PDB file of C-alpha atoms in Angstrom:
ATOM      1  CA  MET W 744      29.584 -28.864 165.306  1.00 49.00           C
ATOM      2  CA  GLU W 745      32.091 -26.116 165.220  1.00 52.00           C
ATOM      3  CA  HIS W 746      33.574 -25.160 168.528  1.00 54.00           C
ATOM      4  CA  LYS W 747      33.865 -21.484 169.376  1.00 64.00           C
ATOM      5  CA  LYS W 748      37.394 -20.217 169.379  1.00 71.00           C
ATOM      6  CA  PHE W 749      38.635 -19.758 172.884  1.00 73.00           C
ATOM      7  CA  ASP W 750      40.744 -16.617 173.340  1.00 80.00           C
ATOM      8  CA  ILE W 751      42.682 -16.750 176.581  1.00 83.00           C
ATOM      9  CA  GLU W 752      43.531 -13.063 176.410  1.00 82.00           C
ATOM     10  CA  LYS W 753      39.823 -12.203 176.692  1.00 80.00           C
ATOM     11  CA  LEU W 754      39.426 -14.223 179.866  1.00 81.00           C
ATOM     12  CA  PRO W 755      39.179 -12.040 183.043  1.00 80.00           C
ATOM     13  CA  LYS W 756      42.354 -12.485 185.013  1.00 81.00           C
ATOM     14  CA  SER W 757      40.855 -13.217 188.389  1.00 80.00           C
ATOM     15  CA  ASN W 758      42.751 -14.871 191.208  1.00 84.00           C
ATOM     16  CA  LEU W 759      41.084 -18.051 192.404  1.00 86.00           C
ATOM     17  CA  PHE W 760      43.663 -18.585 195.167  1.00 91.00           C
ATOM     18  CA  LYS W 761      42.909 -17.352 198.700  1.00 91.00           C
ATOM     19  CA  VAL W 762      44.953 -16.879 201.857  1.00 94.00           C
ATOM     20  CA  PRO W 763      43.953 -17.246 205.522  1.00 94.00           C
ATOM     21  CA  GLU W 764      42.911 -14.145 207.447  1.00 94.00           C
ATOM     22  CA  GLN W 765      45.789 -11.873 208.547  1.00 95.00           C
ATOM     23  CA  TYR W 766      48.291 -14.026 206.671  1.00 96.00           C
ATOM     24  CA  PHE W 767      50.346 -11.203 205.182  1.00 96.00           C
ATOM     25  CA  GLU W 768      50.213  -9.249 208.450  1.00 96.00           C
ATOM     26  CA  GLU W 769      51.766 -12.166 210.335  1.00 95.00           C
ATOM     27  CA  LEU W 770      54.194 -13.459 207.719  1.00 96.00           C
ATOM     28  CA  PRO W 771      56.992 -10.909 208.363  1.00 95.00           C
ATOM     29  CA  THR W 772      56.956 -11.778 212.086  1.00 94.00           C
ATOM     30  CA  LYS W 773      57.206 -15.511 211.349  1.00 94.00           C
ATOM     31  CA  ILE W 774      60.179 -14.908 209.059  1.00 94.00           C
ATOM     32  CA  GLN W 775      61.850 -12.563 211.533  1.00 92.00           C
ATOM     33  CA  GLU W 776      61.590 -15.177 214.314  1.00 91.00           C
ATOM     34  CA  GLN W 777      63.428 -17.686 212.166  1.00 90.00           C
ATOM     35  CA  ILE W 778      66.135 -15.182 211.271  1.00 88.00           C
ATOM     36  CA  THR W 779      66.844 -14.082 214.845  1.00 84.00           C
ATOM     37  CA  THR W 780      66.583 -17.515 216.538  1.00 75.00           C
ATOM     38  CA  PRO W 781      69.412 -19.991 215.829  1.00 67.00           C
ATOM     39  CA  SER W 782      67.888 -23.322 214.765  1.00 58.00           C
ATOM     40  CA  GLN W 783      68.247 -26.530 216.809  1.00 55.00           C
ATOM     41  CA  SER W 784      69.977 -28.179 213.898  1.00 54.00           C
ATOM     42  CA  SER W 785      72.571 -25.390 213.767  1.00 54.00           C
ATOM     43  CA  ILE W 786      73.231 -25.779 217.532  1.00 55.00           C
ATOM     44  CA  PHE W 787      73.683 -29.511 217.052  1.00 57.00           C
ATOM     45  CA  PHE W 788      75.882 -28.825 214.041  1.00 57.00           C
ATOM     46  CA  ASP W 789      78.080 -26.451 216.116  1.00 59.00           C
ATOM     47  CA  TYR W 790      78.435 -29.036 218.906  1.00 61.00           C
ATOM     48  CA  LYS W 791      79.248 -31.765 216.424  1.00 65.00           C
ATOM     49  CA  MET W 792      81.864 -29.562 214.734  1.00 71.00           C
ATOM     50  CA  GLN W 793      83.496 -28.839 218.120  1.00 70.00           C
ATOM     51  CA  TRP W 794      83.687 -32.547 218.853  1.00 71.00           C
ATOM     52  CA  ILE W 795      85.151 -33.313 215.436  1.00 74.00           C
ATOM     53  CA  GLY W 796      87.650 -30.480 215.895  1.00 74.00           C
ATOM     54  CA  SER W 797      88.792 -31.867 219.271  1.00 77.00           C
ATOM     55  CA  LEU W 798      89.257 -35.364 217.855  1.00 80.00           C
ATOM     56  CA  THR W 799      91.205 -34.002 214.920  1.00 81.00           C
ATOM     57  CA  ALA W 800      93.495 -32.016 217.240  1.00 81.00           C
ATOM     58  CA  ALA W 801      94.080 -35.104 219.415  1.00 83.00           C
ATOM     59  CA  ALA W 802      94.880 -37.243 216.363  1.00 84.00           C
ATOM     60  CA  ILE W 803      97.390 -34.657 215.134  1.00 84.00           C
ATOM     61  CA  ILE W 804      99.090 -34.528 218.548  1.00 84.00           C
ATOM     62  CA  ILE W 805      99.353 -38.334 218.693  1.00 84.00           C
ATOM     63  CA  PHE W 806     100.702 -38.465 215.154  1.00 81.00           C
ATOM     64  CA  VAL W 807     103.343 -35.824 215.878  1.00 82.00           C
ATOM     65  CA  GLY W 808     104.352 -37.675 219.048  1.00 81.00           C
ATOM     66  CA  ILE W 809     104.813 -40.937 217.195  1.00 79.00           C
ATOM     67  CA  TRP W 810     106.645 -39.216 214.349  1.00 78.00           C
ATOM     68  CA  PHE W 811     109.170 -37.406 216.510  1.00 74.00           C
ATOM     69  CA  TYR W 812     109.499 -39.946 219.309  1.00 68.00           C
ATOM     70  CA  PRO W 813     109.394 -43.376 217.693  1.00 65.00           C
ATOM     71  CA  ASN W 814     109.671 -46.531 219.798  1.00 63.00           C
ATOM     72  CA  THR W 815     113.036 -48.362 219.495  1.00 57.00           C
ATOM     73  CA  ASN W 816     112.939 -51.837 218.086  1.00 60.00           C
ATOM     74  CA  ILE W 817     112.817 -54.470 220.749  1.00 57.00           C
ATOM     75  CA  GLN W 818     115.433 -57.161 220.182  1.00 61.00           C
ATOM     76  CA  GLU W 819     114.773 -60.728 220.976  1.00 59.00           C
ATOM     77  CA  VAL W 820     117.777 -60.721 223.299  1.00 60.00           C
ATOM     78  CA  ASP W 821     116.120 -57.945 225.287  1.00 60.00           C
ATOM     79  CA  LEU W 822     113.096 -60.128 225.796  1.00 61.00           C
ATOM     80  CA  LEU W 823     115.252 -63.087 226.860  1.00 63.00           C
ATOM     81  CA  ALA W 824     117.321 -60.970 229.253  1.00 65.00           C
ATOM     82  CA  ASP W 825     114.547 -61.055 231.830  1.00 67.00           C
ATOM     83  CA  ILE W 826     114.323 -64.827 231.799  1.00 71.00           C
ATOM     84  CA  SER W 827     116.686 -66.830 234.053  1.00 73.00           C
ATOM     85  CA  SER W 828     118.995 -69.542 232.650  1.00 70.00           C
ATOM     86  CA  SER W 829     117.284 -72.250 234.706  1.00 74.00           C
ATOM     87  CA  GLU W 830     113.919 -71.289 233.189  1.00 75.00           C
ATOM     88  CA  ILE W 831     115.427 -71.514 229.725  1.00 73.00           C
ATOM     89  CA  ILE W 832     116.908 -74.947 230.472  1.00 70.00           C
ATOM     90  CA  ASP W 833     113.625 -76.195 231.912  1.00 72.00           C
ATOM     91  CA  TYR W 834     111.827 -74.915 228.839  1.00 70.00           C
ATOM     92  CA  LEU W 835     114.263 -76.654 226.472  1.00 69.00           C
ATOM     93  CA  ASP W 836     113.871 -79.930 228.370  1.00 68.00           C
ATOM     94  CA  TYR W 837     110.094 -79.615 228.361  1.00 62.00           C
ATOM     95  CA  GLU W 838     109.841 -78.796 224.680  1.00 62.00           C
ATOM     96  CA  ASP W 839     112.147 -81.700 223.786  1.00 64.00           C
ATOM     97  CA  ILE W 840     113.990 -79.731 221.185  1.00 63.00           C
ATOM     98  CA  SER W 841     116.391 -81.836 219.183  1.00 66.00           C
ATOM     99  CA  THR W 842     120.102 -81.107 219.010  1.00 65.00           C
ATOM    100  CA  TYR W 843     119.622 -80.471 215.285  1.00 64.00           C
ATOM    101  CA  GLU W 844     117.126 -77.700 216.006  1.00 69.00           C
ATOM    102  CA  ILE W 845     119.512 -76.198 218.530  1.00 66.00           C
ATOM    103  CA  ALA W 846     122.436 -76.418 216.154  1.00 65.00           C
ATOM    104  CA  TYR W 847     120.310 -74.811 213.434  1.00 64.00           C
ATOM    105  CA  VAL W 848     119.792 -71.656 215.404  1.00 63.00           C
ATOM    106  CA  ILE W 849     123.151 -71.433 217.141  1.00 60.00           C
ATOM    107  CA  ASP W 850     125.799 -69.351 215.510  1.00 61.00           C
ATOM    108  CA  VAL W 851     128.886 -71.557 215.775  1.00 59.00           C
ATOM    109  CA  GLU W 852     131.250 -68.619 215.448  1.00 62.00           C
ATOM    110  CA  THR W 853     129.528 -66.982 218.371  1.00 59.00           C
ATOM    111  CA  LEU W 854     129.596 -70.198 220.350  1.00 56.00           C
ATOM    112  CA  LEU W 855     133.305 -70.662 219.770  1.00 58.00           C
ATOM    113  CA  SER W 856     134.161 -67.033 220.487  1.00 57.00           C
ATOM    114  CA  GLU W 857     132.000 -66.696 223.533  1.00 53.00           C
ATOM    115  CA  GLY W 858     132.504 -70.156 225.083  1.00 50.00           C
ATOM    116  CA  GLU W 859     134.498 -70.480 228.287  1.00 50.00           C
ATOM    117  CA  PRO W 860     138.151 -71.282 227.616  1.00 50.00           C
ATOM    118  CA  ASN W 861     138.137 -74.062 230.193  1.00 49.00           C
ATOM    119  CA  ASN W 862     135.548 -75.945 228.167  1.00 49.00           C
ATOM    120  CA  TYR W 863     138.120 -76.668 225.539  1.00 47.00           C
ATOM    121  CA  ILE W 864     140.682 -79.363 226.072  1.00 45.00           C
ATOM    122  CA  ASP W 865     143.867 -78.178 224.666  1.00 49.00           C
ATOM    123  CA  LEU W 866     145.736 -81.379 224.265  1.00 51.00           C
ATOM    124  CA  SER W 867     148.795 -79.560 223.185  1.00 53.00           C
ATOM    125  CA  GLU W 868     149.027 -78.168 226.635  1.00 48.00           C
ATOM    126  CA  GLU W 869     148.448 -81.524 228.302  1.00 52.00           C
ATOM    127  CA  GLN W 870     151.648 -83.061 229.643  1.00 61.00           C
ATOM    128  CA  LEU W 871     151.072 -86.823 229.554  1.00 69.00           C
ATOM    129  CA  SER W 872     153.786 -89.305 230.186  1.00 76.00           C
ATOM    130  CA  ASP W 873     154.582 -92.027 227.685  1.00 75.00           C
ATOM    131  CA  GLU W 874     153.102 -94.641 230.029  1.00 78.00           C
ATOM    132  CA  GLU W 875     149.848 -92.689 230.278  1.00 74.00           C
ATOM    133  CA  LEU W 876     149.661 -92.277 226.551  1.00 72.00           C
ATOM    134  CA  GLU W 877     150.292 -95.990 226.008  1.00 75.00           C
ATOM    135  CA  SER W 878     147.569 -96.778 228.495  1.00 75.00           C
ATOM    136  CA  ILE W 879     145.105 -94.638 226.593  1.00 68.00           C
ATOM    137  CA  TYR W 880     146.027 -96.214 223.278  1.00 64.00           C
ATOM    138  CA  THR W 881     145.596 -99.698 224.702  1.00 72.00           C
ATOM    139  CA  GLU W 882     142.266 -98.812 226.257  1.00 68.00           C
ATOM    140  CA  TYR W 883     140.880 -97.358 223.081  1.00 61.00           C
ATOM    141  CA  ASP W 884     142.640 -99.803 220.857  1.00 61.00           C
ATOM    142  CA  PHE W 885     144.477 -97.123 218.959  1.00 55.00           C
ATOM    143  CA  SER W 886     147.219 -98.418 216.747  1.00 52.00           C
ATOM    144  CA  THR W 887     150.604 -97.055 217.626  1.00 49.00           C
ATOM    145  CA  ASP W 888     151.309 -96.899 213.963  1.00 49.00           C
ATOM    146  CA  ILE W 889     149.170 -93.771 213.752  1.00 45.00           C
ATOM    147  CA  LEU W 890     151.555 -92.028 215.996  1.00 41.00           C
TER     148      LEU W 890
ATOM    149  CA  MET K1446      73.681   0.260 204.863  1.00 54.00           C
ATOM    150  CA  LEU K1447      72.302  -0.554 208.283  1.00 53.00           C
ATOM    151  CA  SER K1448      75.041  -1.288 210.736  1.00 61.00           C
ATOM    152  CA  HIS K1449      73.261  -1.927 213.998  1.00 74.00           C
ATOM    153  CA  GLU K1450      71.703  -5.417 214.248  1.00 78.00           C
ATOM    154  CA  ASP K1451      68.270  -4.212 215.322  1.00 81.00           C
ATOM    155  CA  SER K1452      68.158  -1.602 212.590  1.00 85.00           C
ATOM    156  CA  LYS K1453      69.209  -4.263 210.106  1.00 85.00           C
ATOM    157  CA  ILE K1454      66.381  -6.545 211.146  1.00 87.00           C
ATOM    158  CA  TYR K1455      63.883  -3.671 211.125  1.00 88.00           C
ATOM    159  CA  GLY K1456      64.979  -2.727 207.627  1.00 89.00           C
ATOM    160  CA  TYR K1457      64.652  -6.326 206.487  1.00 92.00           C
ATOM    161  CA  ASN K1458      61.172  -6.414 207.964  1.00 92.00           C
ATOM    162  CA  LEU K1459      60.249  -3.507 205.688  1.00 93.00           C
ATOM    163  CA  LEU K1460      61.739  -5.329 202.704  1.00 93.00           C
ATOM    164  CA  ILE K1461      59.618  -8.403 203.445  1.00 95.00           C
ATOM    165  CA  ARG K1462      56.448  -6.292 203.658  1.00 95.00           C
ATOM    166  CA  GLU K1463      57.349  -4.660 200.341  1.00 95.00           C
ATOM    167  CA  TYR K1464      57.799  -7.862 198.359  1.00 95.00           C
ATOM    168  CA  GLN K1465      55.992 -10.637 200.252  1.00 96.00           C
ATOM    169  CA  GLU K1466      52.719 -10.563 198.311  1.00 96.00           C
ATOM    170  CA  ARG K1467      54.271 -10.588 194.866  1.00 95.00           C
ATOM    171  CA  ILE K1468      56.623 -13.386 195.850  1.00 96.00           C
ATOM    172  CA  TYR K1469      53.829 -15.330 197.553  1.00 97.00           C
ATOM    173  CA  TRP K1470      51.484 -15.259 194.557  1.00 96.00           C
ATOM    174  CA  HIS K1471      54.278 -16.176 192.203  1.00 95.00           C
ATOM    175  CA  VAL K1472      55.032 -19.232 194.365  1.00 96.00           C
ATOM    176  CA  ARG K1473      51.399 -20.067 195.067  1.00 95.00           C
ATOM    177  CA  LYS K1474      50.460 -20.212 191.395  1.00 94.00           C
ATOM    178  CA  MET K1475      53.196 -22.784 190.888  1.00 94.00           C
ATOM    179  CA  VAL K1476      52.645 -25.051 193.893  1.00 94.00           C
ATOM    180  CA  ILE K1477      48.861 -24.506 194.219  1.00 93.00           C
ATOM    181  CA  ASP K1478      48.704 -25.463 197.924  1.00 93.00           C
ATOM    182  CA  HIS K1479      48.816 -22.621 200.486  1.00 95.00           C
ATOM    183  CA  ASP K1480      50.836 -24.506 203.113  1.00 95.00           C
ATOM    184  CA  ASP K1481      53.491 -25.439 200.562  1.00 95.00           C
ATOM    185  CA  ALA K1482      53.591 -21.857 199.320  1.00 96.00           C
ATOM    186  CA  ASP K1483      53.859 -20.565 202.897  1.00 97.00           C
ATOM    187  CA  ASP K1484      56.869 -22.811 203.610  1.00 96.00           C
ATOM    188  CA  LEU K1485      58.572 -21.865 200.379  1.00 97.00           C
ATOM    189  CA  VAL K1486      58.058 -18.120 200.818  1.00 97.00           C
ATOM    190  CA  GLN K1487      59.599 -18.276 204.284  1.00 97.00           C
ATOM    191  CA  ASP K1488      62.525 -20.285 202.889  1.00 96.00           C
ATOM    192  CA  VAL K1489      62.971 -17.673 200.164  1.00 97.00           C
ATOM    193  CA  PHE K1490      63.179 -14.749 202.559  1.00 96.00           C
ATOM    194  CA  ILE K1491      65.466 -16.615 204.951  1.00 95.00           C
ATOM    195  CA  LYS K1492      67.728 -17.427 202.033  1.00 95.00           C
ATOM    196  CA  VAL K1493      67.678 -13.790 200.930  1.00 94.00           C
ATOM    197  CA  TRP K1494      68.651 -12.692 204.454  1.00 93.00           C
ATOM    198  CA  LYS K1495      71.535 -15.176 204.643  1.00 92.00           C
ATOM    199  CA  ASN K1496      72.843 -14.325 201.193  1.00 91.00           C
ATOM    200  CA  MET K1497      72.323 -10.582 201.204  1.00 87.00           C
ATOM    201  CA  SER K1498      76.084 -10.036 201.013  1.00 85.00           C
ATOM    202  CA  LYS K1499      76.123 -11.951 197.728  1.00 85.00           C
ATOM    203  CA  PHE K1500      73.601  -9.651 196.052  1.00 85.00           C
ATOM    204  CA  ARG K1501      75.182  -7.936 193.081  1.00 80.00           C
ATOM    205  CA  SER K1502      73.691  -4.644 192.028  1.00 76.00           C
ATOM    206  CA  ASP K1503      73.811  -5.634 188.367  1.00 72.00           C
ATOM    207  CA  SER K1504      70.134  -6.618 188.773  1.00 78.00           C
ATOM    208  CA  SER K1505      67.392  -5.072 190.860  1.00 88.00           C
ATOM    209  CA  LEU K1506      66.779  -6.441 194.343  1.00 90.00           C
ATOM    210  CA  TYR K1507      63.276  -7.559 193.377  1.00 91.00           C
ATOM    211  CA  THR K1508      64.615  -9.451 190.337  1.00 92.00           C
ATOM    212  CA  TRP K1509      67.153 -11.198 192.538  1.00 93.00           C
ATOM    213  CA  ILE K1510      64.517 -12.210 195.119  1.00 94.00           C
ATOM    214  CA  TYR K1511      62.156 -13.283 192.356  1.00 94.00           C
ATOM    215  CA  ARG K1512      64.907 -15.471 190.869  1.00 94.00           C
ATOM    216  CA  ILE K1513      65.478 -17.173 194.244  1.00 95.00           C
ATOM    217  CA  ALA K1514      61.729 -17.760 194.581  1.00 96.00           C
ATOM    218  CA  THR K1515      61.578 -19.216 191.052  1.00 95.00           C
ATOM    219  CA  ASN K1516      64.403 -21.649 191.778  1.00 95.00           C
ATOM    220  CA  GLU K1517      62.817 -22.679 195.068  1.00 96.00           C
ATOM    221  CA  CYS K1518      59.546 -23.480 193.260  1.00 95.00           C
ATOM    222  CA  LEU K1519      61.216 -25.501 190.534  1.00 94.00           C
ATOM    223  CA  ASN K1520      63.341 -27.429 193.051  1.00 94.00           C
ATOM    224  CA  PHE K1521      60.279 -28.117 195.175  1.00 94.00           C
ATOM    225  CA  LEU K1522      58.299 -29.511 192.254  1.00 92.00           C
ATOM    226  CA  LYS K1523      61.289 -31.535 191.067  1.00 89.00           C
ATOM    227  CA  LYS K1524      61.735 -33.091 194.521  1.00 88.00           C
ATOM    228  CA  LYS K1525      58.016 -33.836 194.634  1.00 83.00           C
ATOM    229  CA  ARG K1526      58.255 -35.704 191.334  1.00 79.00           C
ATOM    230  CA  ASN K1527      61.370 -37.610 192.321  1.00 74.00           C
ATOM    231  CA  LYS K1528      60.080 -38.615 195.733  1.00 70.00           C
ATOM    232  CA  PHE K1529      59.259 -42.318 195.747  1.00 52.00           C
ATOM    233  CA  PHE K1530      59.566 -42.218 191.942  1.00 61.00           C
ATOM    234  CA  LEU K1531      56.009 -40.991 191.526  1.00 59.00           C
ATOM    235  CA  PRO K1532      55.060 -40.542 187.868  1.00 59.00           C
ATOM    236  CA  ILE K1533      54.355 -37.012 186.676  1.00 58.00           C
ATOM    237  CA  GLN K1534      50.685 -37.841 186.221  1.00 56.00           C
ATOM    238  CA  ASP K1535      50.288 -38.406 189.955  1.00 73.00           C
ATOM    239  CA  ILE K1536      51.727 -35.011 190.819  1.00 75.00           C
ATOM    240  CA  GLN K1537      49.448 -33.368 188.277  1.00 80.00           C
ATOM    241  CA  GLY K1538      46.507 -35.310 189.681  1.00 80.00           C
ATOM    242  CA  GLU K1539      47.435 -34.291 193.217  1.00 81.00           C
ATOM    243  CA  LEU K1540      47.567 -30.617 192.261  1.00 84.00           C
ATOM    244  CA  GLU K1541      44.287 -30.896 190.340  1.00 82.00           C
ATOM    245  CA  ASP K1542      42.625 -32.398 193.407  1.00 80.00           C
ATOM    246  CA  LYS K1543      43.808 -29.415 195.441  1.00 81.00           C
ATOM    247  CA  LEU K1544      42.279 -27.084 192.871  1.00 82.00           C
ATOM    248  CA  GLU K1545      38.971 -28.837 193.386  1.00 81.00           C
ATOM    249  CA  CYS K1546      39.013 -29.528 197.109  1.00 80.00           C
ATOM    250  CA  SER K1547      41.037 -26.827 198.843  1.00 81.00           C
ATOM    251  CA  PRO K1548      38.972 -24.293 200.836  1.00 80.00           C
ATOM    252  CA  LEU K1549      41.557 -21.659 199.940  1.00 83.00           C
ATOM    253  CA  ILE K1550      40.783 -21.962 196.224  1.00 81.00           C
ATOM    254  CA  ASP K1551      37.613 -20.331 194.983  1.00 79.00           C
ATOM    255  CA  GLY K1552      36.955 -19.518 191.355  1.00 75.00           C
ATOM    256  CA  ASP K1553      34.546 -20.142 188.530  1.00 80.00           C
ATOM    257  CA  ASP K1554      34.758 -23.235 186.365  1.00 82.00           C
ATOM    258  CA  ILE K1555      36.668 -21.622 183.546  1.00 83.00           C
ATOM    259  CA  GLN K1556      39.344 -20.342 185.905  1.00 85.00           C
ATOM    260  CA  LYS K1557      39.750 -23.793 187.434  1.00 86.00           C
ATOM    261  CA  ARG K1558      39.810 -25.282 183.951  1.00 87.00           C
ATOM    262  CA  LEU K1559      42.579 -22.898 182.965  1.00 90.00           C
ATOM    263  CA  GLN K1560      44.628 -23.876 186.011  1.00 90.00           C
ATOM    264  CA  LYS K1561      44.143 -27.584 185.250  1.00 90.00           C
ATOM    265  CA  GLU K1562      45.337 -27.022 181.691  1.00 91.00           C
ATOM    266  CA  LEU K1563      48.372 -25.160 183.008  1.00 93.00           C
ATOM    267  CA  LEU K1564      49.230 -28.145 185.203  1.00 91.00           C
ATOM    268  CA  LYS K1565      49.648 -30.213 182.040  1.00 91.00           C
ATOM    269  CA  LEU K1566      52.517 -27.976 180.905  1.00 93.00           C
ATOM    270  CA  PRO K1567      56.164 -28.563 181.897  1.00 93.00           C
ATOM    271  CA  ASP K1568      57.065 -26.607 185.031  1.00 93.00           C
ATOM    272  CA  LYS K1569      59.291 -24.082 183.283  1.00 94.00           C
ATOM    273  CA  GLN K1570      56.735 -23.401 180.563  1.00 95.00           C
ATOM    274  CA  ARG K1571      54.030 -22.961 183.194  1.00 95.00           C
ATOM    275  CA  LEU K1572      56.332 -20.613 185.066  1.00 95.00           C
ATOM    276  CA  VAL K1573      56.869 -18.434 181.989  1.00 95.00           C
ATOM    277  CA  PHE K1574      53.132 -18.414 181.269  1.00 96.00           C
ATOM    278  CA  ASN K1575      52.317 -17.293 184.814  1.00 95.00           C
ATOM    279  CA  MET K1576      54.871 -14.481 184.728  1.00 94.00           C
ATOM    280  CA  LYS K1577      53.666 -13.218 181.382  1.00 95.00           C
ATOM    281  CA  TYR K1578      49.929 -13.815 181.599  1.00 94.00           C
ATOM    282  CA  PHE K1579      49.109 -13.254 185.280  1.00 93.00           C
ATOM    283  CA  ASP K1580      52.002 -11.015 186.423  1.00 92.00           C
ATOM    284  CA  GLU K1581      52.136  -9.139 183.094  1.00 92.00           C
ATOM    285  CA  MET K1582      55.911  -8.994 183.153  1.00 93.00           C
ATOM    286  CA  LYS K1583      57.917  -8.023 180.082  1.00 95.00           C
ATOM    287  CA  PHE K1584      59.808 -10.755 178.279  1.00 96.00           C
ATOM    288  CA  SER K1585      63.050  -8.888 179.029  1.00 94.00           C
ATOM    289  CA  GLU K1586      62.297  -9.058 182.762  1.00 93.00           C
ATOM    290  CA  ILE K1587      61.419 -12.757 182.540  1.00 94.00           C
ATOM    291  CA  SER K1588      64.659 -13.303 180.620  1.00 94.00           C
ATOM    292  CA  GLU K1589      66.660 -11.669 183.409  1.00 91.00           C
ATOM    293  CA  ILE K1590      65.018 -13.878 186.020  1.00 91.00           C
ATOM    294  CA  THR K1591      65.142 -17.202 184.213  1.00 92.00           C
ATOM    295  CA  GLY K1592      68.328 -16.715 182.219  1.00 91.00           C
ATOM    296  CA  THR K1593      66.482 -17.758 179.047  1.00 94.00           C
ATOM    297  CA  SER K1594      66.614 -15.721 175.827  1.00 96.00           C
ATOM    298  CA  VAL K1595      63.691 -13.457 174.923  1.00 96.00           C
ATOM    299  CA  GLY K1596      63.123 -15.394 171.696  1.00 96.00           C
ATOM    300  CA  ALA K1597      62.880 -18.713 173.507  1.00 96.00           C
ATOM    301  CA  LEU K1598      60.528 -17.212 176.064  1.00 96.00           C
ATOM    302  CA  LYS K1599      58.221 -15.816 173.389  1.00 96.00           C
ATOM    303  CA  ALA K1600      58.111 -19.153 171.650  1.00 96.00           C
ATOM    304  CA  SER K1601      57.430 -20.971 174.904  1.00 96.00           C
ATOM    305  CA  TYR K1602      54.632 -18.605 175.890  1.00 96.00           C
ATOM    306  CA  HIS K1603      52.846 -18.642 172.534  1.00 95.00           C
ATOM    307  CA  LEU K1604      53.051 -22.427 172.346  1.00 95.00           C
ATOM    308  CA  ALA K1605      51.538 -22.651 175.830  1.00 95.00           C
ATOM    309  CA  VAL K1606      48.694 -20.298 174.869  1.00 94.00           C
ATOM    310  CA  LYS K1607      47.969 -22.294 171.721  1.00 93.00           C
ATOM    311  CA  LYS K1608      47.993 -25.596 173.621  1.00 92.00           C
ATOM    312  CA  ILE K1609      45.564 -24.301 176.256  1.00 92.00           C
ATOM    313  CA  GLU K1610      43.208 -22.701 173.786  1.00 89.00           C
ATOM    314  CA  GLU K1611      43.078 -25.848 171.657  1.00 89.00           C
ATOM    315  CA  SER K1612      42.384 -27.992 174.663  1.00 88.00           C
ATOM    316  CA  ILE K1613      39.607 -25.813 176.107  1.00 84.00           C
ATOM    317  CA  LYS K1614      38.073 -25.230 172.654  1.00 79.00           C
ATOM    318  CA  SER K1615      37.848 -28.966 171.988  1.00 71.00           C
ATOM    319  CA  ASP K1616      35.577 -29.320 175.020  1.00 63.00           C
TER     320      ASP K1616
END
């Protein structure tokens, strides 16, 4: 069976779509209301942008402050300056630090240069009599041949 | 140009009344559903209002508005297809159901059949068909709106006509 040729150009161009009553009369008003009233989302967006702007300004101020006014390095000696000698001694006794550990961290040059002069026995300055010297040698069993 | 804000809005109100029906029917034929068309038409005119300063007089105002409406339709249908990864068939089926069930669609069987056949076409081809067949626009005007060459538009339209006629004839 041969189908009749369908010619779309011969079809009446009717509009099967409908609109509600008064739709086109009311549409301009609906659009105008949206144009003239700022949306809730835009208000929220403006508030959010203000908040972000304030945070950014604060961050810049803090950054500039740190950049131009940096903190000085705190030396260990500064921290120890507030602690009394007796506290340090008590701490060393408590921690049972060995003499090796102490010697490891002590700068001998500093110790020698900063030590009290009276701590050193300058034998060259000592004026001992021959009898006193002989007494010492005998006590410590030093051979007089060394002398 | 209108300088006072109230005059500006009044003038824009006149512009809406001038073009709203043509823009509405152009959108409605693409999205089928009245509520969807209503939303899109409002979006179009709000967009036109916001971007009025960007309008270049190298095209007519109506062409420019029509182009915005066309892009809104295509984006709407694209989003509808991409939403939840629905296959194209479902969107077509959804629009066909609206043709059958919507109280705001009333036409004889052949008109509904024609619309169902149009839904089988790609969106852009359907768009070109609507502008040529229903709106009786010139190919040069359609070219200005879509940015497609006249030759490509003619080919697209005639292929669409042939496809529809073959399909309806076979029934």
